[in-house]
């Protein structure tokens, strides 16, 4: 049993603080979904649709960003290359300007090789050489200069000779976006499929199908595999807990039926015989047995629903009260440490100590001592030692099973044993973050 050292637990005994208490959750309201009408409802309905739309938007934004960056970065380079071409063409025409034949040949070569219309004009605007059709609306105009003096102008028309087809320029980009979006659809499906499987399994489990398990694809890895494994573990524990509760209910019903039947018989005997004191004692024992059983069940219910109320308790005083409730002498208390404080639920921890004492009295032929021992620097243990023959091999763990009875035959019934006492002790210990265990003493008897 843990006691108040204000440190972390590190021992099989119950640690001082009851872990899990005082934790509060903040419940935030859910934000309303997007109000996009039918389209919004369609998108919000399934995770894969939302991922598909988000992937598409991401691809579109990426295309726009890349286009903008290419325009900003490539625009300067294009201007530099254009200036170099302009300079080259201007210098070539300046070299042959004084030779009309070479000048006309250069115009024809440029028009033929580049498939453009070219006109060379002098400073008065007169055409001195032409290649191709007349260029009335030039796309490019280049000055011809020599030694800082302009000799003429070169005009070029090339856009009209090349068909303007927007589809040819947009189609490759559209195909690329379509391929990426199709791939995004497959990725979103693979990402959302485990979630859909887990949601379906959760709904089936909530509908009462306790055998439901999440079966993901064998290649599922990462967080989804861990989540599925955690879900299956949770579902298995819930299924086991429900089965245990049904078994407990059946066993308790059987246990309650026997003392109630005896009470009815004893009541009839009292009516017929006028009240034999021995019969009254039997009735009293049956009533005590029922009361003990109800007490065990109530304590178990408090543990089931987590109704623990921790507070500071004195270990010595708690042990003395347990001895008093069990009708035992206070001289049996043998503390082996200074009186310390511990944080625990007084009712449940008191019930655990009483159950330990009752177990030693009924099945160990009497209580030898109730010891409080300092276990290391952070823990405190309550030991109840009996005067019996000790535990049989394997009973160190079996005695903590529900409805396990150490005594054979009718001895357990005559002793008033229900087989719930030590099982409840273990549950109380674990609810406080600790453990209950048993062992044989070197000098004979057992301690729990």
CSV table of C-alpha atoms in Angstrom, one decimal:
chain,number,residue,atom,x,y,z
A,1,UNK,CA,0.0,0.0,0.0
A,2,UNK,CA,1.5,3.3,-1.0
A,3,UNK,CA,2.3,5.9,1.5
A,4,UNK,CA,3.1,9.6,1.5
A,5,UNK,CA,6.7,10.1,0.4
A,6,UNK,CA,5.9,12.4,-2.4
A,7,UNK,CA,7.9,10.4,-5.0
A,8,UNK,CA,7.3,8.2,-8.0
A,9,UNK,CA,6.1,4.6,-7.5
A,10,UNK,CA,8.6,1.9,-8.3
A,11,UNK,CA,7.7,-1.1,-6.2
A,12,UNK,CA,4.9,-3.8,-6.4
A,13,UNK,CA,3.2,-2.4,-3.3
A,14,UNK,CA,0.6,0.3,-3.7
A,15,UNK,CA,2.2,3.8,-4.5
A,16,UNK,CA,1.3,6.8,-2.4
A,17,UNK,CA,-0.8,8.8,-4.8
A,18,UNK,CA,-3.8,7.3,-6.5
A,19,UNK,CA,-2.9,7.9,-10.1
A,20,UNK,CA,-5.7,9.1,-12.3
A,21,UNK,CA,-7.5,11.3,-9.8
A,22,UNK,CA,-8.0,15.0,-10.3
A,23,UNK,CA,-7.7,14.7,-14.1
A,24,UNK,CA,-10.2,16.8,-15.9
A,25,UNK,CA,-11.0,17.0,-19.6
A,26,UNK,CA,-12.1,20.0,-21.4
A,27,UNK,CA,-14.9,19.4,-23.8
A,28,UNK,CA,-14.7,21.8,-26.7
A,29,UNK,CA,-17.7,22.2,-28.9
A,30,UNK,CA,-17.5,20.9,-32.4
A,31,UNK,CA,-17.1,23.4,-35.2
A,32,UNK,CA,-19.9,23.5,-37.7
A,33,UNK,CA,-19.1,21.9,-41.1
A,34,UNK,CA,-18.6,24.0,-44.2
A,35,UNK,CA,-21.9,25.4,-45.5
A,36,UNK,CA,-21.4,24.5,-49.2
A,37,UNK,CA,-24.8,22.9,-49.8
A,38,UNK,CA,-24.9,19.5,-51.5
A,39,UNK,CA,-21.2,19.8,-52.5
A,40,UNK,CA,-20.2,20.5,-49.0
A,41,UNK,CA,-22.2,17.5,-47.7
A,42,UNK,CA,-20.7,15.3,-50.4
A,43,UNK,CA,-17.2,16.3,-49.5
A,44,UNK,CA,-17.7,16.2,-45.8
A,45,UNK,CA,-19.3,12.7,-45.9
A,46,UNK,CA,-16.1,10.7,-46.4
A,47,UNK,CA,-12.5,11.2,-45.6
A,48,UNK,CA,-11.3,10.0,-49.0
A,49,UNK,CA,-13.4,12.7,-50.7
A,50,UNK,CA,-11.9,15.4,-48.5
A,51,UNK,CA,-8.4,14.1,-49.2
A,52,UNK,CA,-9.1,13.9,-52.9
A,53,UNK,CA,-10.3,17.5,-53.0
A,54,UNK,CA,-7.5,18.7,-50.9
A,55,UNK,CA,-4.9,17.0,-53.1
A,56,UNK,CA,-6.5,18.6,-56.1
A,57,UNK,CA,-6.4,22.0,-54.6
A,58,UNK,CA,-2.8,21.4,-53.5
A,59,UNK,CA,-1.8,20.5,-57.1
A,60,UNK,CA,-3.6,23.6,-58.5
A,61,UNK,CA,-1.8,25.9,-56.0
A,62,UNK,CA,1.5,24.2,-56.8
A,63,UNK,CA,1.0,24.8,-60.5
A,64,UNK,CA,0.2,28.4,-60.0
A,65,UNK,CA,3.2,28.9,-57.6
A,66,UNK,CA,5.6,27.2,-60.0
A,67,UNK,CA,4.3,29.2,-62.9
A,68,UNK,CA,4.7,32.4,-61.0
A,69,UNK,CA,8.2,31.5,-59.9
A,70,UNK,CA,9.2,30.5,-63.4
A,71,UNK,CA,7.8,33.7,-64.7
A,72,UNK,CA,9.7,35.8,-62.2
A,73,UNK,CA,13.0,33.8,-62.5
A,74,UNK,CA,12.8,33.1,-66.2
A,75,UNK,CA,11.6,36.5,-67.3
A,76,UNK,CA,14.9,38.2,-66.6
A,77,UNK,CA,16.8,35.5,-68.4
A,78,UNK,CA,14.5,35.7,-71.4
A,79,UNK,CA,15.0,39.5,-71.6
A,80,UNK,CA,18.7,39.0,-71.5
A,81,UNK,CA,18.6,36.5,-74.3
A,82,UNK,CA,16.4,38.8,-76.3
A,83,UNK,CA,18.8,41.7,-75.9
A,84,UNK,CA,21.6,39.5,-77.1
A,85,UNK,CA,19.7,38.5,-80.2
A,86,UNK,CA,18.8,42.1,-80.9
A,87,UNK,CA,22.4,43.1,-80.6
A,88,UNK,CA,23.6,40.2,-82.8
A,89,UNK,CA,21.1,40.9,-85.6
A,90,UNK,CA,21.8,44.7,-85.5
A,91,UNK,CA,25.6,44.1,-85.8
A,92,UNK,CA,25.2,41.6,-88.7
A,93,UNK,CA,23.1,44.1,-90.7
A,94,UNK,CA,25.4,46.9,-89.8
A,95,UNK,CA,28.3,44.9,-91.3
A,96,UNK,CA,26.6,44.4,-94.7
A,97,UNK,CA,24.7,47.7,-94.8
A,98,UNK,CA,26.9,49.2,-97.4
A,99,UNK,CA,26.6,46.2,-99.7
A,100,UNK,CA,23.0,45.9,-101.0
A,101,UNK,CA,23.5,42.4,-102.4
A,102,UNK,CA,24.8,41.0,-99.1
A,103,UNK,CA,22.2,42.9,-97.2
A,104,UNK,CA,19.3,41.5,-99.3
A,105,UNK,CA,20.8,38.0,-99.0
A,106,UNK,CA,21.0,38.2,-95.2
A,107,UNK,CA,17.3,39.2,-95.1
A,108,UNK,CA,16.3,36.3,-97.3
A,109,UNK,CA,18.4,33.8,-95.3
A,110,UNK,CA,16.9,35.0,-92.0
A,111,UNK,CA,13.3,34.8,-93.5
A,112,UNK,CA,13.9,31.4,-95.0
A,113,UNK,CA,15.8,29.7,-92.0
A,114,UNK,CA,13.6,31.1,-89.3
A,115,UNK,CA,10.3,31.1,-91.2
A,116,UNK,CA,9.5,34.7,-90.5
A,117,UNK,CA,8.7,37.8,-92.5
A,118,UNK,CA,11.6,40.3,-92.5
A,119,UNK,CA,11.7,43.9,-93.8
A,120,UNK,CA,14.8,46.2,-93.7
A,121,UNK,CA,14.1,49.9,-93.9
A,122,UNK,CA,16.3,52.9,-94.0
A,123,UNK,CA,16.0,56.1,-91.9
A,124,UNK,CA,13.4,57.5,-94.2
A,125,UNK,CA,11.2,54.4,-93.8
A,126,UNK,CA,11.7,53.1,-97.3
A,127,UNK,CA,12.0,49.3,-97.6
A,128,UNK,CA,15.5,48.4,-98.9
A,129,UNK,CA,15.1,44.6,-98.6
A,130,UNK,CA,12.3,42.2,-97.9
A,131,UNK,CA,12.0,38.5,-97.1
A,132,UNK,CA,8.6,36.9,-97.2
A,133,UNK,CA,5.4,38.8,-97.1
A,134,UNK,CA,5.1,42.5,-96.3
A,135,UNK,CA,5.2,43.1,-92.5
A,136,UNK,CA,2.6,45.8,-91.8
A,137,UNK,CA,2.3,45.1,-88.1
A,138,UNK,CA,5.7,44.0,-86.9
A,139,UNK,CA,6.1,41.8,-83.8
A,140,UNK,CA,9.7,42.8,-83.3
A,141,UNK,CA,11.6,45.9,-84.4
A,142,UNK,CA,15.4,46.1,-84.1
A,143,UNK,CA,17.5,49.1,-84.8
A,144,UNK,CA,20.6,48.8,-87.0
A,145,UNK,CA,23.4,51.0,-85.6
A,146,UNK,CA,27.1,51.5,-86.3
A,147,UNK,CA,29.4,53.5,-84.1
A,148,UNK,CA,26.4,54.9,-82.1
A,149,UNK,CA,24.6,56.1,-85.3
A,150,UNK,CA,21.4,54.4,-86.5
A,151,UNK,CA,21.5,53.3,-90.1
A,152,UNK,CA,18.0,51.7,-90.4
A,153,UNK,CA,15.5,49.3,-88.9
A,154,UNK,CA,14.7,45.6,-89.1
A,155,UNK,CA,11.1,44.6,-88.7
A,156,UNK,CA,9.9,41.0,-88.2
A,157,UNK,CA,6.5,39.4,-88.3
A,158,UNK,CA,6.4,35.8,-87.0
A,159,UNK,CA,3.2,35.3,-84.9
A,160,UNK,CA,0.9,35.2,-87.9
A,161,UNK,CA,2.9,32.5,-89.5
A,162,UNK,CA,2.5,30.3,-86.5
A,163,UNK,CA,-1.0,29.1,-85.6
A,164,UNK,CA,-2.3,30.2,-82.2
A,165,UNK,CA,-3.8,27.1,-80.7
A,166,UNK,CA,-4.4,27.5,-76.9
A,167,UNK,CA,-5.2,23.8,-76.6
A,168,UNK,CA,-1.7,22.9,-77.6
A,169,UNK,CA,-0.2,25.0,-74.9
A,170,UNK,CA,-2.7,24.1,-72.2
A,171,UNK,CA,-3.2,20.4,-73.0
A,172,UNK,CA,0.2,19.2,-71.7
A,173,UNK,CA,-0.3,21.0,-68.4
A,174,UNK,CA,-3.9,19.7,-68.1
A,175,UNK,CA,-2.7,16.1,-68.8
A,176,UNK,CA,0.0,16.5,-66.1
A,177,UNK,CA,-2.5,17.8,-63.6
A,178,UNK,CA,-5.0,15.0,-64.4
A,179,UNK,CA,-2.3,12.4,-64.0
A,180,UNK,CA,-1.3,13.8,-60.6
A,181,UNK,CA,-4.9,14.1,-59.4
A,182,UNK,CA,-5.6,10.5,-60.5
A,183,UNK,CA,-2.6,9.4,-58.4
A,184,UNK,CA,-3.9,11.6,-55.6
A,185,UNK,CA,-7.2,9.7,-55.7
A,186,UNK,CA,-5.4,6.4,-55.3
A,187,UNK,CA,-3.3,7.8,-52.4
A,188,UNK,CA,-6.4,9.2,-50.7
A,189,UNK,CA,-8.2,5.9,-51.0
A,190,UNK,CA,-5.3,4.0,-49.5
A,191,UNK,CA,-5.0,6.6,-46.7
A,192,UNK,CA,-8.7,6.6,-45.9
A,193,UNK,CA,-9.4,2.9,-46.2
A,194,UNK,CA,-7.9,1.9,-42.8
A,195,UNK,CA,-9.9,4.8,-41.2
A,196,UNK,CA,-13.1,3.6,-42.8
A,197,UNK,CA,-12.4,0.0,-41.6
A,198,UNK,CA,-11.8,1.3,-38.1
A,199,UNK,CA,-14.9,3.5,-38.1
A,200,UNK,CA,-17.0,0.5,-39.3
A,201,UNK,CA,-15.5,-1.7,-36.6
A,202,UNK,CA,-16.2,0.9,-33.9
A,203,UNK,CA,-19.8,1.3,-35.0
A,204,UNK,CA,-20.3,-2.5,-34.8
A,205,UNK,CA,-18.7,-2.6,-31.4
A,206,UNK,CA,-20.9,0.2,-30.2
A,207,UNK,CA,-23.9,-1.7,-31.6
A,208,UNK,CA,-23.1,-4.6,-29.2
A,209,UNK,CA,-21.1,-6.9,-31.5
A,210,UNK,CA,-18.4,-7.7,-28.9
A,211,UNK,CA,-16.6,-10.0,-31.3
A,212,UNK,CA,-15.8,-7.3,-33.8
A,213,UNK,CA,-12.2,-6.8,-34.7
A,214,UNK,CA,-10.5,-4.4,-37.1
A,215,UNK,CA,-8.9,-6.3,-39.9
A,216,UNK,CA,-6.6,-4.0,-41.9
A,217,UNK,CA,-4.6,-4.9,-45.0
A,218,UNK,CA,-1.6,-7.0,-44.3
A,219,UNK,CA,0.6,-4.2,-45.7
A,220,UNK,CA,-0.9,-1.6,-43.4
A,221,UNK,CA,1.9,-0.1,-41.3
A,222,UNK,CA,2.6,2.9,-39.1
A,223,UNK,CA,0.1,4.6,-37.0
A,224,UNK,CA,-2.9,2.8,-38.6
A,225,UNK,CA,-1.4,-0.6,-37.7
A,226,UNK,CA,-0.8,0.6,-34.1
A,227,UNK,CA,-4.3,2.0,-33.9
A,228,UNK,CA,-5.9,-1.2,-35.2
A,229,UNK,CA,-3.9,-3.2,-32.7
A,230,UNK,CA,-4.9,-0.9,-29.9
A,231,UNK,CA,-8.6,-1.1,-31.0
A,232,UNK,CA,-8.5,-4.9,-31.1
A,233,UNK,CA,-6.9,-5.1,-27.7
A,234,UNK,CA,-9.6,-2.7,-26.3
A,235,UNK,CA,-12.3,-4.8,-27.9
A,236,UNK,CA,-10.9,-8.0,-26.5
A,237,UNK,CA,-10.7,-6.5,-23.0
A,238,UNK,CA,-14.3,-5.2,-23.3
A,239,UNK,CA,-15.5,-8.6,-24.5
A,240,UNK,CA,-13.7,-10.3,-21.6
A,241,UNK,CA,-15.1,-7.8,-19.1
A,242,UNK,CA,-18.6,-8.3,-20.3
A,243,UNK,CA,-18.2,-12.0,-20.1
A,244,UNK,CA,-16.7,-11.7,-16.6
A,245,UNK,CA,-19.6,-9.6,-15.5
A,246,UNK,CA,-22.1,-12.1,-16.9
A,247,UNK,CA,-20.2,-14.9,-15.1
A,248,UNK,CA,-20.1,-12.9,-11.9
A,249,UNK,CA,-23.8,-12.2,-12.1
A,250,UNK,CA,-24.6,-15.9,-12.5
A,251,UNK,CA,-22.3,-16.8,-9.7
A,252,UNK,CA,-23.6,-14.2,-7.4
A,253,UNK,CA,-27.2,-15.3,-8.2
A,254,UNK,CA,-26.2,-18.8,-7.2
A,255,UNK,CA,-24.6,-17.6,-4.0
A,256,UNK,CA,-27.5,-15.5,-3.0
A,257,UNK,CA,-30.0,-18.3,-3.7
A,258,UNK,CA,-28.5,-20.7,-1.1
A,259,UNK,CA,-28.6,-18.4,2.0
A,260,UNK,CA,-32.0,-17.1,1.0
A,261,UNK,CA,-33.4,-20.7,0.8
A,262,UNK,CA,-31.9,-21.4,4.2
A,263,UNK,CA,-33.4,-18.3,5.6
A,264,UNK,CA,-36.8,-19.4,4.4
A,265,UNK,CA,-36.4,-22.8,5.9
A,266,UNK,CA,-35.2,-21.3,9.2
A,267,UNK,CA,-38.1,-18.9,9.2
A,268,UNK,CA,-40.5,-21.8,8.9
A,269,UNK,CA,-38.8,-23.6,11.7
A,270,UNK,CA,-39.0,-20.5,13.9
A,271,UNK,CA,-42.7,-20.3,13.2
A,272,UNK,CA,-43.3,-24.0,14.0
A,273,UNK,CA,-40.9,-24.4,16.9
A,274,UNK,CA,-41.2,-21.3,18.8
A,275,UNK,CA,-37.7,-19.9,18.3
A,276,UNK,CA,-34.8,-22.1,19.1
A,277,UNK,CA,-31.7,-20.0,20.0
A,278,UNK,CA,-29.5,-22.2,17.8
A,279,UNK,CA,-31.9,-21.5,14.9
A,280,UNK,CA,-31.7,-17.8,15.6
A,281,UNK,CA,-27.9,-18.0,15.5
A,282,UNK,CA,-28.1,-19.8,12.2
A,283,UNK,CA,-30.4,-17.0,10.9
A,284,UNK,CA,-28.0,-14.4,12.2
A,285,UNK,CA,-25.1,-16.1,10.4
A,286,UNK,CA,-27.0,-16.3,7.1
A,287,UNK,CA,-27.9,-12.6,7.4
A,288,UNK,CA,-24.2,-11.8,8.1
A,289,UNK,CA,-23.2,-13.8,5.1
A,290,UNK,CA,-25.7,-11.9,2.9
A,291,UNK,CA,-24.5,-8.6,4.3
A,292,UNK,CA,-20.9,-9.5,3.6
A,293,UNK,CA,-21.8,-10.5,0.1
A,294,UNK,CA,-23.7,-7.3,-0.6
A,295,UNK,CA,-20.7,-5.4,0.9
A,296,UNK,CA,-18.3,-7.1,-1.5
A,297,UNK,CA,-20.6,-6.5,-4.5
A,298,UNK,CA,-21.0,-2.8,-3.6
A,299,UNK,CA,-17.2,-2.3,-3.2
A,300,UNK,CA,-16.7,-4.1,-6.5
A,301,UNK,CA,-19.3,-1.8,-8.2
A,302,UNK,CA,-17.4,1.2,-6.9
A,303,UNK,CA,-14.3,-0.1,-8.5
A,304,UNK,CA,-16.1,-0.8,-11.8
A,305,UNK,CA,-17.4,2.8,-12.0
A,306,UNK,CA,-14.2,4.4,-10.7
A,307,UNK,CA,-15.9,5.9,-7.7
A,308,UNK,CA,-12.8,6.3,-5.6
A,309,UNK,CA,-12.4,9.2,-3.2
A,310,UNK,CA,-8.7,9.6,-2.1
A,311,UNK,CA,-7.8,11.5,1.0
A,312,UNK,CA,-4.9,11.6,3.5
A,313,UNK,CA,-5.0,8.7,5.9
A,314,UNK,CA,-2.9,7.5,8.9
A,315,UNK,CA,-1.6,4.0,8.2
A,316,UNK,CA,-1.6,3.0,11.9
A,317,UNK,CA,-5.1,4.3,12.6
A,318,UNK,CA,-6.5,2.7,9.5
A,319,UNK,CA,-5.0,-0.7,10.5
A,320,UNK,CA,-6.3,-0.4,14.1
A,321,UNK,CA,-9.8,0.4,12.8
A,322,UNK,CA,-9.6,-2.7,10.6
A,323,UNK,CA,-8.8,-4.9,13.6
A,324,UNK,CA,-11.6,-3.4,15.5
A,325,UNK,CA,-14.1,-4.0,12.7
A,326,UNK,CA,-13.0,-7.6,12.5
A,327,UNK,CA,-13.4,-8.1,16.3
A,328,UNK,CA,-9.7,-8.7,16.9
A,329,UNK,CA,-7.3,-7.4,19.5
A,330,UNK,CA,-5.4,-4.2,18.8
A,331,UNK,CA,-2.3,-6.0,20.1
A,332,UNK,CA,-2.1,-7.8,16.8
A,333,UNK,CA,-1.0,-4.6,15.1
A,334,UNK,CA,2.8,-4.6,14.8
A,335,UNK,CA,4.0,-1.6,12.9
A,336,UNK,CA,7.6,-1.8,11.7
A,337,UNK,CA,7.9,1.8,10.6
A,338,UNK,CA,7.0,5.3,11.9
A,339,UNK,CA,3.4,6.4,11.5
A,340,UNK,CA,3.0,7.8,8.0
A,341,UNK,CA,0.3,9.3,5.9
A,342,UNK,CA,-1.0,7.8,2.7
A,343,UNK,CA,-3.4,8.9,0.0
A,344,UNK,CA,-6.2,6.3,-0.5
A,345,UNK,CA,-9.9,5.7,-0.5
A,346,UNK,CA,-10.7,5.1,3.2
A,347,UNK,CA,-13.7,2.8,2.6
A,348,UNK,CA,-12.1,0.6,0.0
A,349,UNK,CA,-8.7,0.4,1.7
A,350,UNK,CA,-10.4,-0.4,5.0
A,351,UNK,CA,-12.4,-3.1,3.2
A,352,UNK,CA,-9.2,-4.6,1.8
A,353,UNK,CA,-7.6,-4.8,5.3
A,354,UNK,CA,-10.8,-6.3,6.8
A,355,UNK,CA,-10.9,-8.9,4.0
A,356,UNK,CA,-7.2,-9.8,4.7
A,357,UNK,CA,-7.9,-10.3,8.4
A,358,UNK,CA,-11.1,-12.3,7.7
A,359,UNK,CA,-9.2,-14.5,5.3
A,360,UNK,CA,-6.5,-15.3,7.9
A,361,UNK,CA,-9.1,-15.9,10.6
A,362,UNK,CA,-11.2,-18.3,8.5
A,363,UNK,CA,-8.7,-20.1,6.4
A,364,UNK,CA,-5.4,-19.7,8.4
A,365,UNK,CA,-6.8,-20.7,11.8
A,366,UNK,CA,-6.3,-17.2,13.2
A,367,UNK,CA,-4.4,-14.0,12.7
A,368,UNK,CA,-0.9,-13.9,13.9
A,369,UNK,CA,-0.1,-10.3,13.2
A,370,UNK,CA,-1.0,-7.3,11.1
A,371,UNK,CA,2.3,-5.7,10.1
A,372,UNK,CA,3.0,-2.3,8.5
A,373,UNK,CA,6.4,-2.4,6.8
A,374,UNK,CA,8.4,0.3,5.0
A,375,UNK,CA,9.1,-1.1,1.6
A,376,UNK,CA,12.0,1.0,0.1
A,377,UNK,CA,11.8,4.7,0.1
A,378,UNK,CA,8.4,5.2,-1.6
A,379,UNK,CA,6.1,2.4,-0.5
A,380,UNK,CA,4.3,0.9,2.4
A,381,UNK,CA,3.0,-2.7,2.7
A,382,UNK,CA,0.3,-4.1,4.9
A,383,UNK,CA,1.0,-7.8,5.8
A,384,UNK,CA,-1.5,-10.1,7.5
A,385,UNK,CA,0.1,-13.3,8.8
A,386,UNK,CA,-1.9,-16.3,9.8
A,387,UNK,CA,-1.3,-19.4,12.0
A,388,UNK,CA,-2.3,-22.0,9.4
A,389,UNK,CA,-0.4,-24.6,7.4
A,390,UNK,CA,0.5,-22.3,4.6
A,391,UNK,CA,-0.5,-22.2,0.9
A,392,UNK,CA,-0.5,-25.1,-1.4
A,393,UNK,CA,1.7,-25.0,-4.5
A,394,UNK,CA,0.1,-22.6,-7.0
A,395,UNK,CA,-2.3,-21.0,-4.5
A,396,UNK,CA,-0.2,-17.9,-4.3
A,397,UNK,CA,-2.1,-16.7,-7.4
A,398,UNK,CA,-5.3,-18.8,-7.3
A,399,UNK,CA,-6.5,-17.4,-4.0
A,400,UNK,CA,-7.0,-14.0,-5.8
A,401,UNK,CA,-9.4,-15.5,-8.3
A,402,UNK,CA,-13.1,-14.7,-7.8
A,403,UNK,CA,-15.1,-17.4,-6.0
A,404,UNK,CA,-12.0,-19.5,-5.3
A,405,UNK,CA,-12.3,-21.2,-2.0
A,406,UNK,CA,-9.3,-22.6,-0.1
A,407,UNK,CA,-11.4,-24.9,2.0
A,408,UNK,CA,-12.8,-28.0,0.6
A,409,UNK,CA,-16.3,-29.3,0.8
A,410,UNK,CA,-18.7,-27.7,3.2
A,411,UNK,CA,-15.9,-26.1,5.3
A,412,UNK,CA,-16.0,-23.0,3.2
A,413,UNK,CA,-19.8,-22.8,3.5
A,414,UNK,CA,-19.7,-23.2,7.3
A,415,UNK,CA,-16.9,-20.7,7.5
A,416,UNK,CA,-19.1,-18.2,5.6
A,417,UNK,CA,-16.6,-18.0,2.7
A,418,UNK,CA,-17.8,-16.6,-0.6
A,419,UNK,CA,-14.5,-16.6,-2.5
A,420,UNK,CA,-14.7,-12.9,-3.2
A,421,UNK,CA,-12.6,-11.4,-0.4
A,422,UNK,CA,-9.1,-11.7,-1.8
A,423,UNK,CA,-10.2,-11.0,-5.3
A,424,UNK,CA,-11.6,-7.7,-4.1
A,425,UNK,CA,-8.4,-7.0,-2.2
A,426,UNK,CA,-6.4,-7.4,-5.4
A,427,UNK,CA,-8.8,-5.1,-7.3
A,428,UNK,CA,-8.6,-2.5,-4.6
A,429,UNK,CA,-4.8,-2.7,-4.7
A,430,UNK,CA,-4.7,-2.3,-8.4
A,431,UNK,CA,-7.2,0.5,-8.4
A,432,UNK,CA,-4.7,2.4,-6.2
A,433,UNK,CA,-1.9,1.6,-8.6
A,434,UNK,CA,-0.4,-1.3,-6.6
A,435,UNK,CA,-0.6,-5.0,-6.2
A,436,UNK,CA,-1.7,-7.8,-3.8
A,437,UNK,CA,0.4,-10.9,-3.4
A,438,UNK,CA,0.8,-13.9,-1.0
A,439,UNK,CA,3.6,-16.2,0.2
A,440,UNK,CA,4.4,-18.8,2.8
A,441,UNK,CA,6.3,-17.7,5.9
A,442,UNK,CA,9.6,-19.5,6.8
A,443,UNK,CA,8.3,-20.3,10.2
A,444,UNK,CA,4.9,-21.7,9.0
A,445,UNK,CA,1.7,-20.2,7.9
A,446,UNK,CA,1.1,-17.6,5.2
A,447,UNK,CA,1.1,-13.9,4.8
A,448,UNK,CA,-1.0,-11.9,2.3
